[in-house]
Amino acid sequence: MSTLTESAPRDGLFTGLNDGLICLERHLRHLRRAPGRLVNAVLLPMVFVLLFGVLFGSVIEVPHGDYAEFIMAGIFVQGVMSAVPGTAVGAVEDLRNGLVDRFRSLPMSGAAVLIGRTLGDTVLRALSCLAMAAVGLGIGWRTHENAPKVLAGFGILLLFGFTMAWLGALIGLLLGDPATASSVPSLLLMPVLFLSNAFIPLTGLPHWLAVAAEWNPLSSVVGACRALWGNPAATVHHSFPNDHPVVLSLAWMALILAVVAPWAVRTFRTAVAR
């Protein structure tokens, strides 16, 4: 009688990326069989654009700018963040649905499943950004920089989405329960989102709170997109976060990835070994 033997996982950056791309292909095939996830990834961000861009645009004024152009970067960031609970739940389900048991018999990198999951969810975020951009153009949002800068802004959004996917995977693996993983990320991230420059100018906040909001990583991502798209930033004083949002956003994302990605991989390997 034959028995299932476990193969030793392969380590190394390039091995992990190659195996991760194999898992990404599997993940995308599963998305085709789950159109509900695709619809949710596209429709919910479009609702955000209509809600904040149309309803709030009539009551909030932005110094030296149009509110629709001011808010779009914030809506993009919110749309990307709204997918974090889905990544958290997906990471837990990857442990529970037998996928890992099947992969344990293969000489795959221990990080492959997470790389495939985070890359696949980043593809979903790209689709949601395209949908939001289309609706944003309909409500009056425009970019005012050259094509390379505009594309760089969307590149920062996708890198932010990849970073948030790893954060979501880590949260899900630490919680270990799909029901909890679907709600806790929003509770953790929403206060961070609203304590940023995503939806309101920071000029009316108390000084100490405005400084905290300026150094918020989300404010840096939003500010970087506004700068690269030529949209109003509504800032009235000079500070490092206000003057260098692109550099600061890249630094924040590199730091978060450097901490979260290895932590998530270790947590995943520990859970698999149980």
PDB file of C-alpha atoms in Angstrom, residues 9-259:
ATOM      1  CA  PRO A   9       9.975  22.529   0.857  1.00  0.00           C
ATOM      2  CA  ARG A  10      12.378  24.443  -1.341  1.00  0.00           C
ATOM      3  CA  ASP A  11      13.738  27.697  -0.025  1.00  0.00           C
ATOM      4  CA  GLY A  12      15.101  30.757  -1.795  1.00  0.00           C
ATOM      5  CA  LEU A  13      13.705  33.978  -3.188  1.00  0.00           C
ATOM      6  CA  PHE A  14      13.536  32.933  -6.844  1.00  0.00           C
ATOM      7  CA  THR A  15      12.144  29.517  -5.973  1.00  0.00           C
ATOM      8  CA  GLY A  16       9.467  31.141  -3.837  1.00  0.00           C
ATOM      9  CA  LEU A  17       8.530  33.565  -6.620  1.00  0.00           C
ATOM     10  CA  ASN A  18       8.376  30.807  -9.228  1.00  0.00           C
ATOM     11  CA  ASP A  19       6.219  28.575  -7.025  1.00  0.00           C
ATOM     12  CA  GLY A  20       4.146  31.604  -6.057  1.00  0.00           C
ATOM     13  CA  LEU A  21       3.357  32.281  -9.716  1.00  0.00           C
ATOM     14  CA  ILE A  22       2.090  28.706 -10.013  1.00  0.00           C
ATOM     15  CA  CYS A  23      -0.211  29.326  -7.047  1.00  0.00           C
ATOM     16  CA  LEU A  24      -1.246  32.653  -8.608  1.00  0.00           C
ATOM     17  CA  GLU A  25      -2.377  30.826 -11.755  1.00  0.00           C
ATOM     18  CA  ARG A  26      -4.470  28.482  -9.620  1.00  0.00           C
ATOM     19  CA  HIS A  27      -5.902  31.433  -7.685  1.00  0.00           C
ATOM     20  CA  LEU A  28      -6.949  33.236 -10.872  1.00  0.00           C
ATOM     21  CA  ARG A  29      -8.599  30.091 -12.217  1.00  0.00           C
ATOM     22  CA  HIS A  30     -10.650  29.868  -9.040  1.00  0.00           C
ATOM     23  CA  LEU A  31     -11.679  33.513  -9.418  1.00  0.00           C
ATOM     24  CA  ARG A  32     -13.235  32.682 -12.774  1.00  0.00           C
ATOM     25  CA  ARG A  33     -15.401  30.139 -10.978  1.00  0.00           C
ATOM     26  CA  ALA A  34     -16.400  32.658  -8.302  1.00  0.00           C
ATOM     27  CA  PRO A  35     -17.829  35.637 -10.226  1.00  0.00           C
ATOM     28  CA  GLY A  36     -19.293  37.002  -7.002  1.00  0.00           C
ATOM     29  CA  ARG A  37     -15.817  37.959  -5.798  1.00  0.00           C
ATOM     30  CA  LEU A  38     -15.111  39.749  -9.062  1.00  0.00           C
ATOM     31  CA  VAL A  39     -18.415  41.620  -8.931  1.00  0.00           C
ATOM     32  CA  ASN A  40     -17.833  42.626  -5.309  1.00  0.00           C
ATOM     33  CA  ALA A  41     -14.279  43.766  -6.079  1.00  0.00           C
ATOM     34  CA  VAL A  42     -15.592  46.051  -8.829  1.00  0.00           C
ATOM     35  CA  LEU A  43     -18.994  47.258  -7.603  1.00  0.00           C
ATOM     36  CA  LEU A  44     -18.179  48.139  -3.982  1.00  0.00           C
ATOM     37  CA  PRO A  45     -15.359  50.575  -4.882  1.00  0.00           C
ATOM     38  CA  MET A  46     -17.629  52.153  -7.514  1.00  0.00           C
ATOM     39  CA  VAL A  47     -20.206  52.766  -4.774  1.00  0.00           C
ATOM     40  CA  PHE A  48     -17.481  54.461  -2.709  1.00  0.00           C
ATOM     41  CA  VAL A  49     -16.787  56.859  -5.579  1.00  0.00           C
ATOM     42  CA  LEU A  50     -20.451  57.781  -5.968  1.00  0.00           C
ATOM     43  CA  LEU A  51     -21.039  58.087  -2.216  1.00  0.00           C
ATOM     44  CA  PHE A  52     -18.060  60.275  -1.368  1.00  0.00           C
ATOM     45  CA  GLY A  53     -17.612  62.051  -4.680  1.00  0.00           C
ATOM     46  CA  VAL A  54     -21.232  63.037  -5.283  1.00  0.00           C
ATOM     47  CA  LEU A  55     -22.877  63.242  -1.855  1.00  0.00           C
ATOM     48  CA  PHE A  56     -19.985  64.634   0.196  1.00  0.00           C
ATOM     49  CA  GLY A  57     -18.725  66.816  -2.629  1.00  0.00           C
ATOM     50  CA  SER A  58     -21.687  69.134  -2.213  1.00  0.00           C
ATOM     51  CA  VAL A  59     -21.003  69.859   1.475  1.00  0.00           C
ATOM     52  CA  ILE A  60     -17.195  69.814   1.846  1.00  0.00           C
ATOM     53  CA  GLU A  61     -14.995  72.569   0.444  1.00  0.00           C
ATOM     54  CA  VAL A  62     -11.333  72.140  -0.423  1.00  0.00           C
ATOM     55  CA  PRO A  63      -9.037  75.185  -0.366  1.00  0.00           C
ATOM     56  CA  HIS A  64      -7.695  75.946  -3.834  1.00  0.00           C
ATOM     57  CA  GLY A  65      -9.197  72.906  -5.511  1.00  0.00           C
ATOM     58  CA  ASP A  66     -12.144  70.785  -6.571  1.00  0.00           C
ATOM     59  CA  TYR A  67     -13.409  68.223  -4.072  1.00  0.00           C
ATOM     60  CA  ALA A  68     -13.900  65.498  -6.700  1.00  0.00           C
ATOM     61  CA  GLU A  69     -10.235  65.768  -7.664  1.00  0.00           C
ATOM     62  CA  PHE A  70      -9.152  66.040  -4.031  1.00  0.00           C
ATOM     63  CA  ILE A  71     -11.035  62.975  -2.823  1.00  0.00           C
ATOM     64  CA  MET A  72     -10.345  60.473  -5.593  1.00  0.00           C
ATOM     65  CA  ALA A  73      -6.923  59.465  -4.263  1.00  0.00           C
ATOM     66  CA  GLY A  74      -8.525  58.822  -0.877  1.00  0.00           C
ATOM     67  CA  ILE A  75     -11.285  56.745  -2.467  1.00  0.00           C
ATOM     68  CA  PHE A  76      -8.713  54.684  -4.346  1.00  0.00           C
ATOM     69  CA  VAL A  77      -6.910  53.973  -1.075  1.00  0.00           C
ATOM     70  CA  GLN A  78     -10.162  53.105   0.691  1.00  0.00           C
ATOM     71  CA  GLY A  79     -11.155  50.799  -2.167  1.00  0.00           C
ATOM     72  CA  VAL A  80      -7.838  48.981  -1.927  1.00  0.00           C
ATOM     73  CA  MET A  81      -8.158  48.667   1.851  1.00  0.00           C
ATOM     74  CA  SER A  82     -11.702  47.321   1.628  1.00  0.00           C
ATOM     75  CA  ALA A  83     -10.267  44.101   0.166  1.00  0.00           C
ATOM     76  CA  VAL A  84      -8.128  43.358   3.238  1.00  0.00           C
ATOM     77  CA  PRO A  85     -10.829  41.286   5.022  1.00  0.00           C
ATOM     78  CA  GLY A  86     -11.212  39.134   1.906  1.00  0.00           C
ATOM     79  CA  THR A  87      -7.481  38.399   1.886  1.00  0.00           C
ATOM     80  CA  ALA A  88      -7.579  37.584   5.597  1.00  0.00           C
ATOM     81  CA  VAL A  89     -10.438  35.124   5.113  1.00  0.00           C
ATOM     82  CA  GLY A  90      -8.766  33.626   2.040  1.00  0.00           C
ATOM     83  CA  ALA A  91      -5.533  32.966   3.937  1.00  0.00           C
ATOM     84  CA  VAL A  92      -7.458  31.102   6.649  1.00  0.00           C
ATOM     85  CA  GLU A  93      -9.425  29.111   4.095  1.00  0.00           C
ATOM     86  CA  ASP A  94      -6.210  28.097   2.317  1.00  0.00           C
ATOM     87  CA  LEU A  95      -5.234  26.363   5.558  1.00  0.00           C
ATOM     88  CA  ARG A  96      -8.620  24.724   6.049  1.00  0.00           C
ATOM     89  CA  ASN A  97      -9.720  23.585   2.603  1.00  0.00           C
ATOM     90  CA  GLY A  98      -7.067  20.926   2.048  1.00  0.00           C
ATOM     91  CA  LEU A  99      -4.961  23.007  -0.332  1.00  0.00           C
ATOM     92  CA  VAL A 100      -1.934  22.932   1.945  1.00  0.00           C
ATOM     93  CA  ASP A 101      -2.240  19.181   2.487  1.00  0.00           C
ATOM     94  CA  ARG A 102      -2.045  18.649  -1.270  1.00  0.00           C
ATOM     95  CA  PHE A 103       0.937  20.966  -1.631  1.00  0.00           C
ATOM     96  CA  ARG A 104       2.850  19.346   1.238  1.00  0.00           C
ATOM     97  CA  SER A 105       3.569  16.342  -0.977  1.00  0.00           C
ATOM     98  CA  LEU A 106       5.244  18.634  -3.528  1.00  0.00           C
ATOM     99  CA  PRO A 107       8.713  20.216  -3.325  1.00  0.00           C
ATOM    100  CA  MET A 108       7.277  23.745  -3.114  1.00  0.00           C
ATOM    101  CA  SER A 109       8.493  26.811  -1.309  1.00  0.00           C
ATOM    102  CA  GLY A 110       6.812  27.359   2.039  1.00  0.00           C
ATOM    103  CA  ALA A 111       5.928  30.916   0.966  1.00  0.00           C
ATOM    104  CA  ALA A 112       4.361  29.949  -2.378  1.00  0.00           C
ATOM    105  CA  VAL A 113       0.748  29.793  -1.195  1.00  0.00           C
ATOM    106  CA  LEU A 114       0.946  33.245   0.395  1.00  0.00           C
ATOM    107  CA  ILE A 115       2.745  34.754  -2.596  1.00  0.00           C
ATOM    108  CA  GLY A 116       0.059  33.396  -4.913  1.00  0.00           C
ATOM    109  CA  ARG A 117      -2.713  34.636  -2.621  1.00  0.00           C
ATOM    110  CA  THR A 118      -1.310  38.157  -2.269  1.00  0.00           C
ATOM    111  CA  LEU A 119      -0.509  38.510  -5.975  1.00  0.00           C
ATOM    112  CA  GLY A 120      -3.962  37.233  -6.928  1.00  0.00           C
ATOM    113  CA  ASP A 121      -5.671  39.677  -4.609  1.00  0.00           C
ATOM    114  CA  THR A 122      -3.495  42.463  -6.024  1.00  0.00           C
ATOM    115  CA  VAL A 123      -4.905  41.633  -9.466  1.00  0.00           C
ATOM    116  CA  LEU A 124      -8.386  42.122  -7.990  1.00  0.00           C
ATOM    117  CA  ARG A 125      -7.301  45.469  -6.606  1.00  0.00           C
ATOM    118  CA  ALA A 126      -6.103  46.502 -10.060  1.00  0.00           C
ATOM    119  CA  LEU A 127      -9.545  45.710 -11.488  1.00  0.00           C
ATOM    120  CA  SER A 128     -11.225  47.720  -8.736  1.00  0.00           C
ATOM    121  CA  CYS A 129      -8.930  50.691  -9.447  1.00  0.00           C
ATOM    122  CA  LEU A 130      -9.895  50.585 -13.122  1.00  0.00           C
ATOM    123  CA  ALA A 131     -13.584  50.600 -12.161  1.00  0.00           C
ATOM    124  CA  MET A 132     -13.104  53.497  -9.729  1.00  0.00           C
ATOM    125  CA  ALA A 133     -11.150  55.481 -12.314  1.00  0.00           C
ATOM    126  CA  ALA A 134     -13.961  55.075 -14.848  1.00  0.00           C
ATOM    127  CA  VAL A 135     -16.601  56.298 -12.385  1.00  0.00           C
ATOM    128  CA  GLY A 136     -14.292  59.062 -11.163  1.00  0.00           C
ATOM    129  CA  LEU A 137     -13.933  60.408 -14.679  1.00  0.00           C
ATOM    130  CA  GLY A 138     -17.720  60.451 -14.857  1.00  0.00           C
ATOM    131  CA  ILE A 139     -18.052  62.677 -11.771  1.00  0.00           C
ATOM    132  CA  GLY A 140     -15.395  65.165 -12.882  1.00  0.00           C
ATOM    133  CA  TRP A 141     -12.079  63.736 -11.688  1.00  0.00           C
ATOM    134  CA  ARG A 142      -9.156  64.540 -13.959  1.00  0.00           C
ATOM    135  CA  THR A 143      -5.382  64.129 -13.848  1.00  0.00           C
ATOM    136  CA  HIS A 144      -3.120  67.032 -14.784  1.00  0.00           C
ATOM    137  CA  GLU A 145       0.296  65.427 -15.176  1.00  0.00           C
ATOM    138  CA  ASN A 146       2.000  63.506 -17.968  1.00  0.00           C
ATOM    139  CA  ALA A 147       1.340  59.829 -18.602  1.00  0.00           C
ATOM    140  CA  PRO A 148       4.451  58.475 -16.804  1.00  0.00           C
ATOM    141  CA  LYS A 149       3.519  60.318 -13.602  1.00  0.00           C
ATOM    142  CA  VAL A 150      -0.111  59.197 -13.800  1.00  0.00           C
ATOM    143  CA  LEU A 151       0.974  55.589 -14.295  1.00  0.00           C
ATOM    144  CA  ALA A 152       3.436  55.950 -11.415  1.00  0.00           C
ATOM    145  CA  GLY A 153       0.526  57.003  -9.200  1.00  0.00           C
ATOM    146  CA  PHE A 154      -1.366  53.851 -10.108  1.00  0.00           C
ATOM    147  CA  GLY A 155       1.827  51.867  -9.556  1.00  0.00           C
ATOM    148  CA  ILE A 156       2.005  53.186  -6.005  1.00  0.00           C
ATOM    149  CA  LEU A 157      -1.631  52.163  -5.529  1.00  0.00           C
ATOM    150  CA  LEU A 158      -0.886  48.615  -6.675  1.00  0.00           C
ATOM    151  CA  LEU A 159       2.179  48.409  -4.433  1.00  0.00           C
ATOM    152  CA  PHE A 160      -0.014  49.628  -1.589  1.00  0.00           C
ATOM    153  CA  GLY A 161      -2.555  46.938  -2.498  1.00  0.00           C
ATOM    154  CA  PHE A 162       0.174  44.278  -2.436  1.00  0.00           C
ATOM    155  CA  THR A 163       1.316  45.556   0.963  1.00  0.00           C
ATOM    156  CA  MET A 164      -2.236  45.479   2.316  1.00  0.00           C
ATOM    157  CA  ALA A 165      -2.696  41.957   0.944  1.00  0.00           C
ATOM    158  CA  TRP A 166       0.246  40.746   3.020  1.00  0.00           C
ATOM    159  CA  LEU A 167      -1.113  42.573   6.050  1.00  0.00           C
ATOM    160  CA  GLY A 168      -4.512  40.948   5.516  1.00  0.00           C
ATOM    161  CA  ALA A 169      -2.925  37.511   5.163  1.00  0.00           C
ATOM    162  CA  LEU A 170      -1.016  38.008   8.411  1.00  0.00           C
ATOM    163  CA  ILE A 171      -4.118  39.149  10.294  1.00  0.00           C
ATOM    164  CA  GLY A 172      -6.093  36.170   9.012  1.00  0.00           C
ATOM    165  CA  LEU A 173      -3.371  33.682   9.942  1.00  0.00           C
ATOM    166  CA  LEU A 174      -2.987  35.164  13.425  1.00  0.00           C
ATOM    167  CA  LEU A 175      -6.741  35.036  14.041  1.00  0.00           C
ATOM    168  CA  GLY A 176      -7.216  31.605  12.480  1.00  0.00           C
ATOM    169  CA  ASP A 177     -10.997  31.905  12.151  1.00  0.00           C
ATOM    170  CA  PRO A 178     -12.807  33.029   8.976  1.00  0.00           C
ATOM    171  CA  ALA A 179     -15.652  34.774  10.821  1.00  0.00           C
ATOM    172  CA  THR A 180     -13.268  36.794  12.975  1.00  0.00           C
ATOM    173  CA  ALA A 181     -10.931  37.465  10.062  1.00  0.00           C
ATOM    174  CA  SER A 182     -13.785  39.003   8.079  1.00  0.00           C
ATOM    175  CA  SER A 183     -14.503  41.691  10.687  1.00  0.00           C
ATOM    176  CA  VAL A 184     -11.354  42.471  12.676  1.00  0.00           C
ATOM    177  CA  PRO A 185      -9.307  44.017   9.800  1.00  0.00           C
ATOM    178  CA  SER A 186     -11.939  46.703   9.225  1.00  0.00           C
ATOM    179  CA  LEU A 187     -12.019  47.522  12.941  1.00  0.00           C
ATOM    180  CA  LEU A 188      -8.246  47.939  12.919  1.00  0.00           C
ATOM    181  CA  LEU A 189      -7.876  49.873   9.670  1.00  0.00           C
ATOM    182  CA  MET A 190     -10.871  52.210   9.585  1.00  0.00           C
ATOM    183  CA  PRO A 191      -9.597  54.479  12.402  1.00  0.00           C
ATOM    184  CA  VAL A 192      -6.272  54.721  10.547  1.00  0.00           C
ATOM    185  CA  LEU A 193      -8.094  55.628   7.328  1.00  0.00           C
ATOM    186  CA  PHE A 194     -10.186  58.386   8.865  1.00  0.00           C
ATOM    187  CA  LEU A 195      -7.183  59.785  10.760  1.00  0.00           C
ATOM    188  CA  SER A 196      -5.592  60.670   7.431  1.00  0.00           C
ATOM    189  CA  ASN A 197      -5.903  63.182   4.617  1.00  0.00           C
ATOM    190  CA  ALA A 198      -8.012  60.794   2.517  1.00  0.00           C
ATOM    191  CA  PHE A 199     -11.361  62.568   2.818  1.00  0.00           C
ATOM    192  CA  ILE A 200     -10.834  65.914   4.533  1.00  0.00           C
ATOM    193  CA  PRO A 201      -8.161  68.628   4.457  1.00  0.00           C
ATOM    194  CA  LEU A 202      -6.004  68.553   7.586  1.00  0.00           C
ATOM    195  CA  THR A 203      -5.983  72.329   7.899  1.00  0.00           C
ATOM    196  CA  GLY A 204      -8.895  72.387  10.352  1.00  0.00           C
ATOM    197  CA  LEU A 205      -7.450  69.835  12.787  1.00  0.00           C
ATOM    198  CA  PRO A 206      -5.613  70.691  16.018  1.00  0.00           C
ATOM    199  CA  HIS A 207      -1.878  70.943  15.382  1.00  0.00           C
ATOM    200  CA  TRP A 208      -0.908  67.751  17.220  1.00  0.00           C
ATOM    201  CA  LEU A 209      -3.596  65.747  15.434  1.00  0.00           C
ATOM    202  CA  ALA A 210      -2.671  67.212  12.050  1.00  0.00           C
ATOM    203  CA  VAL A 211       0.977  66.208  12.583  1.00  0.00           C
ATOM    204  CA  ALA A 212      -0.074  62.652  13.486  1.00  0.00           C
ATOM    205  CA  ALA A 213      -2.284  62.494  10.395  1.00  0.00           C
ATOM    206  CA  GLU A 214       0.510  63.800   8.153  1.00  0.00           C
ATOM    207  CA  TRP A 215       2.820  60.960   9.266  1.00  0.00           C
ATOM    208  CA  ASN A 216       0.073  58.377   8.819  1.00  0.00           C
ATOM    209  CA  PRO A 217       1.235  55.889   6.120  1.00  0.00           C
ATOM    210  CA  LEU A 218      -2.137  56.202   4.397  1.00  0.00           C
ATOM    211  CA  SER A 219      -1.725  59.980   4.178  1.00  0.00           C
ATOM    212  CA  SER A 220       1.610  59.424   2.452  1.00  0.00           C
ATOM    213  CA  VAL A 221       0.066  57.081  -0.143  1.00  0.00           C
ATOM    214  CA  VAL A 222      -2.847  59.453  -0.743  1.00  0.00           C
ATOM    215  CA  GLY A 223      -0.501  62.444  -0.948  1.00  0.00           C
ATOM    216  CA  ALA A 224       1.786  60.617  -3.380  1.00  0.00           C
ATOM    217  CA  CYS A 225      -1.110  59.850  -5.715  1.00  0.00           C
ATOM    218  CA  ARG A 226      -2.342  63.448  -5.579  1.00  0.00           C
ATOM    219  CA  ALA A 227       1.139  64.764  -6.339  1.00  0.00           C
ATOM    220  CA  LEU A 228       1.662  62.387  -9.262  1.00  0.00           C
ATOM    221  CA  TRP A 229      -1.792  63.085 -10.699  1.00  0.00           C
ATOM    222  CA  GLY A 230      -1.666  66.858 -10.207  1.00  0.00           C
ATOM    223  CA  ASN A 231      -4.690  66.833  -7.892  1.00  0.00           C
ATOM    224  CA  PRO A 232      -5.083  69.353  -5.038  1.00  0.00           C
ATOM    225  CA  ALA A 233      -3.425  68.437  -1.748  1.00  0.00           C
ATOM    226  CA  ALA A 234      -5.041  71.224   0.329  1.00  0.00           C
ATOM    227  CA  THR A 235      -1.910  71.709   2.457  1.00  0.00           C
ATOM    228  CA  VAL A 236      -0.912  75.145   3.680  1.00  0.00           C
ATOM    229  CA  HIS A 237       2.441  74.537   5.360  1.00  0.00           C
ATOM    230  CA  HIS A 238       5.699  72.773   4.584  1.00  0.00           C
ATOM    231  CA  SER A 239       6.703  69.551   6.299  1.00  0.00           C
ATOM    232  CA  PHE A 240       8.536  66.432   5.203  1.00  0.00           C
ATOM    233  CA  PRO A 241       5.321  64.380   4.725  1.00  0.00           C
ATOM    234  CA  ASN A 242       3.700  67.193   2.732  1.00  0.00           C
ATOM    235  CA  ASP A 243       6.760  67.975   0.611  1.00  0.00           C
ATOM    236  CA  HIS A 244       7.942  64.392  -0.067  1.00  0.00           C
ATOM    237  CA  PRO A 245       4.864  62.141  -0.112  1.00  0.00           C
ATOM    238  CA  VAL A 246       6.201  59.800  -2.830  1.00  0.00           C
ATOM    239  CA  VAL A 247       9.447  59.071  -1.007  1.00  0.00           C
ATOM    240  CA  LEU A 248       7.696  58.660   2.334  1.00  0.00           C
ATOM    241  CA  SER A 249       4.982  56.388   0.929  1.00  0.00           C
ATOM    242  CA  LEU A 250       7.572  54.079  -0.639  1.00  0.00           C
ATOM    243  CA  ALA A 251       9.538  54.026   2.618  1.00  0.00           C
ATOM    244  CA  TRP A 252       6.414  53.174   4.637  1.00  0.00           C
ATOM    245  CA  MET A 253       5.423  50.350   2.292  1.00  0.00           C
ATOM    246  CA  ALA A 254       8.948  48.915   2.234  1.00  0.00           C
ATOM    247  CA  LEU A 255       9.032  48.947   6.034  1.00  0.00           C
ATOM    248  CA  ILE A 256       5.598  47.340   6.382  1.00  0.00           C
ATOM    249  CA  LEU A 257       6.433  44.626   3.838  1.00  0.00           C
ATOM    250  CA  ALA A 258       9.789  43.943   5.499  1.00  0.00           C
ATOM    251  CA  VAL A 259       7.995  43.270   8.790  1.00  0.00           C
TER     252      VAL A 259
END
